[in-house]
XYZ file of C-alpha atoms in Angstrom:
228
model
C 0.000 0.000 0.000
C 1.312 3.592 -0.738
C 2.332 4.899 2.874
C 4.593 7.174 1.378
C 4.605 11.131 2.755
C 5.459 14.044 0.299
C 8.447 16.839 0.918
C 7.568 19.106 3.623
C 7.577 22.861 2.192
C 9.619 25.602 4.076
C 7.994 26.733 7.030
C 8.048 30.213 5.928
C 4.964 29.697 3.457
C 2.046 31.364 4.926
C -0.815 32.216 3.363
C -1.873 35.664 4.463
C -4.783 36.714 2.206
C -8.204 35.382 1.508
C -7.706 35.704 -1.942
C -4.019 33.686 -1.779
C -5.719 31.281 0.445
C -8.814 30.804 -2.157
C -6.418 30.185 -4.856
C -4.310 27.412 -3.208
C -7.644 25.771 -2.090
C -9.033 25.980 -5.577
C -5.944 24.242 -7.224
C -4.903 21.967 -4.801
C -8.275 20.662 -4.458
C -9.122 20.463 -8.634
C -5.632 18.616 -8.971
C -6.506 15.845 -6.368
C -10.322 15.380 -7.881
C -8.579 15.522 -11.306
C -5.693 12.844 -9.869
C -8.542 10.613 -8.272
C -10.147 10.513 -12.000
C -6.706 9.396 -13.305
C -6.256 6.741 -10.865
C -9.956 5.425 -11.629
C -8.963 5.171 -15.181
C -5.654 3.867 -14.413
C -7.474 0.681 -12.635
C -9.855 0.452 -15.287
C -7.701 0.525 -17.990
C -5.690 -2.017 -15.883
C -8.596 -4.827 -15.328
C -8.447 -4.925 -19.673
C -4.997 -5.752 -19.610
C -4.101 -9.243 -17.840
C -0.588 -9.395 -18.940
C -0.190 -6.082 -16.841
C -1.811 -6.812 -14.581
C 0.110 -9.958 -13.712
C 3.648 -8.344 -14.463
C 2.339 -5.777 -11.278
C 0.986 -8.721 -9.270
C 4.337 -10.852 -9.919
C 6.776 -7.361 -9.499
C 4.966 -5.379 -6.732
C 7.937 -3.715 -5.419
C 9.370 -2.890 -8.727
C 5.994 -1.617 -9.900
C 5.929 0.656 -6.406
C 9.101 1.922 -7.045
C 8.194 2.980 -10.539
C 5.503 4.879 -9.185
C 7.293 7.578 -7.353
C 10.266 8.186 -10.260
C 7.097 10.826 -11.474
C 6.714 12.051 -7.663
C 9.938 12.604 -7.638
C 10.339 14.579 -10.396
C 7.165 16.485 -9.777
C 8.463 17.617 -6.475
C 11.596 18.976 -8.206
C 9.705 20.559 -11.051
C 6.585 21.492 -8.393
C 7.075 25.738 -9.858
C 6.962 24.917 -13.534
C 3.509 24.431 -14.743
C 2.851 22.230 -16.913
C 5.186 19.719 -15.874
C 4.216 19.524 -12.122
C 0.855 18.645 -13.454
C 2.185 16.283 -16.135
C 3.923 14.027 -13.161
C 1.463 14.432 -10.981
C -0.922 12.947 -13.445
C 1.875 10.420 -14.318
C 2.244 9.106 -10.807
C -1.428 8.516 -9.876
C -1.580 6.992 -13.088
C 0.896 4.875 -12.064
C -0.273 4.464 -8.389
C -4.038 3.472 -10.400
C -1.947 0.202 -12.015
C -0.333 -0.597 -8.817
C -3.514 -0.814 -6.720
C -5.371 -2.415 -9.852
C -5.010 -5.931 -8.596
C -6.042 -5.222 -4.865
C -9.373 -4.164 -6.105
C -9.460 -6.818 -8.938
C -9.385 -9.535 -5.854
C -11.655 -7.864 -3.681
C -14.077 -7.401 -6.448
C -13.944 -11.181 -7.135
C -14.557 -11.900 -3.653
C -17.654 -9.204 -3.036
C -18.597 -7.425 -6.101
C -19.863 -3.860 -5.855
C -17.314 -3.347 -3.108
C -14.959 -1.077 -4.454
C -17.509 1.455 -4.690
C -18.786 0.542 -1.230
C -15.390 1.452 -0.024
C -14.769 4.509 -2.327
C -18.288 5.714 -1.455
C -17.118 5.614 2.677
C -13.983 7.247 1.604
C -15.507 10.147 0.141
C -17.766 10.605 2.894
C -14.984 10.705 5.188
C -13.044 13.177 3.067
C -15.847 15.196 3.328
C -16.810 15.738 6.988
C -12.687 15.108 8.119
C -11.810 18.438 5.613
C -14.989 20.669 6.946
C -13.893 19.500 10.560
C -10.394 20.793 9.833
C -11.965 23.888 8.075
C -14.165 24.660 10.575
C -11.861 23.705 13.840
C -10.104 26.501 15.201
C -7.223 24.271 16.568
C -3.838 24.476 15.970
C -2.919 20.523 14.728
C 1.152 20.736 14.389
C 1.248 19.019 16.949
C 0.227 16.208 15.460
C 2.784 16.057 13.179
C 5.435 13.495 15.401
C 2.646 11.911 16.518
C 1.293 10.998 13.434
C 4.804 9.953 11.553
C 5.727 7.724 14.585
C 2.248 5.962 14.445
C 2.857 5.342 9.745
C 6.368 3.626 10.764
C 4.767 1.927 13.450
C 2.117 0.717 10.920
C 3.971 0.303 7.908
C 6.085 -2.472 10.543
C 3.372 -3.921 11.535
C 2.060 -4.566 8.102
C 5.465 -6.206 7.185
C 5.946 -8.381 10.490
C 2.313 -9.610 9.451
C 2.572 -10.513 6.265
C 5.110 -13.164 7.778
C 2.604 -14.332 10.398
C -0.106 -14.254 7.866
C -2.998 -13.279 10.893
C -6.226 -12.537 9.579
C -7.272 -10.723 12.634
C -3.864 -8.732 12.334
C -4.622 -7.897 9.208
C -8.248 -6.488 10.312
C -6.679 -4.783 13.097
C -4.122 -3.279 11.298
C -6.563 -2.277 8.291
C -8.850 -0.571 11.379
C -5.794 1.474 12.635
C -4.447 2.437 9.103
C -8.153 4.167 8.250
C -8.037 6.139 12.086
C -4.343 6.837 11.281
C -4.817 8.105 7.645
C -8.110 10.115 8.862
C -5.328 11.812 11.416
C -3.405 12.906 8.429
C -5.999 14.274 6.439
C -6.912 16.412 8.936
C -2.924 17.318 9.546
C -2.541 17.831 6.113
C -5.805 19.974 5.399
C -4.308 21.863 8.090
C -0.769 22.508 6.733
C -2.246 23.373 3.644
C -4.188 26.381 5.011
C -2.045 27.642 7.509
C 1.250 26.808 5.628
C 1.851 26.776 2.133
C 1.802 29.348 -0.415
C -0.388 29.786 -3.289
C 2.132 28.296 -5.553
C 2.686 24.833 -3.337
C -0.650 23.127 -4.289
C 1.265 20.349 -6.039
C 2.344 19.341 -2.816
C -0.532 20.356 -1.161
C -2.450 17.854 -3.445
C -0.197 14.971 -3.322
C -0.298 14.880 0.275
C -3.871 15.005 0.618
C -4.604 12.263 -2.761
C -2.049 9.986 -0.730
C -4.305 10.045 2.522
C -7.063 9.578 0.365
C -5.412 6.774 -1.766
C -5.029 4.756 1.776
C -7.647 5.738 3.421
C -9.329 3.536 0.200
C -7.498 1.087 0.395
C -7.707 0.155 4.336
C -11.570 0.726 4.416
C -11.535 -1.588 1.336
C -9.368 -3.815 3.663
C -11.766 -3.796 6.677
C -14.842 -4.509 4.313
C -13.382 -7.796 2.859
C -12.433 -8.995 6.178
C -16.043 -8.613 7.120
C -17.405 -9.997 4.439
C -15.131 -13.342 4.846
C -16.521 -13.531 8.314
């Protein structure tokens, strides 16, 4: 699963006007709908292609690795429009492939669930950003908090998948959802109070990855329930 966090802008970047903040919301939040498209075309363009899909479920790591070459190179070309937007698009693209045989399974086992689980999603995304919209708390501090709980998780996830526990794996789906909730709500928060105008690539990368695993836990926690 994509636990991976995006660069961390200089803490300098405030936005200090209505109209600079309007414009940072506006972009950062039409690049991750736009992203979310391309990954739901990724995955369907996937599930018509069973040699590629095989090569990703035989070559996950290589496949994951492949995935952030874009990220990379959209974080170093984040001020020069179009490219930022070209890698961004590249890498959820590419994220879309690599999740394409998680939902493949799932759908085999329960179909209809992948929208079950994308429809949850999006209702979380929805009352976790007015929450951080409308909350008048300051959340940097949980910042450490957060990090230490995704390398706590992403350890878990790996001792597991030696022990093969089917409860662990339900446990560890319910705790990535609370954990990835946590960051939406961190990262809804940075974005306001401290990036610039011109940071919504990173803005929006941050805030498609919480959504990306937020997806794919809740899609997690739903097959485990349905196998019971």
């Amino acid at each position: 699963m994509g636990f991976s966090r995006y660069a961390v802008p200089q803490q300098g970047l405030i936005v200090r006007t209505g109209e600079e903040r309007a414009t940072l919301v506006r972009r950062t939040y039409s690049l991750v709908l736009a992203s979310v498209f391309v990954t739901v075309g990724a995955v369907a363009f996937a599930m018509t292609q069973p040699a590629m899909m095989q090569a990703v479920t035989q070559h996950p790591i290589i496949t994951f690795i492949c995935a952030f070459i874009p990220l990379m190179l959209a974080q170093r070309a984040r001020a020069s429009f179009p490219q930022n937007i070209g890698f961004v698009f590249l890498f959820t693209f590419a994220m879309g492939l690599y999740v394409a045989p998680a939902i493949a399974w799932a759908e085999t086992q329960s179909p209809g669930i992948a929208s079950q689980a994308g429809l949850l999603t999006f209702t979380a995304f929805g009352a976790l950003t007015m929450y951080s919209f409308l909350s008048r708390r300051d959340f940097s501090a949980w910042g450490g908090f957060l990090f230490v709980g995704l390398i706590v998780l992403i350890l878990t996830s790996v001792l597991n998948l030696f022990f093969g526990s089917a409860s662990g794996y339900t446990w560890i789906a319910g705790i990535g959802v609370l954990l990835f909730s946590g960051l939406l709500v961190f990262d809804t928060w940075r974005m306001r109070n401290l990036y610039g105008p011109d940071d919504y690539v990173i803005a929006a990368v941050s805030i498609y990855l919480d959504l990306l695993n937020m997806f794919l836990f809740i899609l997690s926690l739903l097959s485990g329930n349905r196998k019971n």
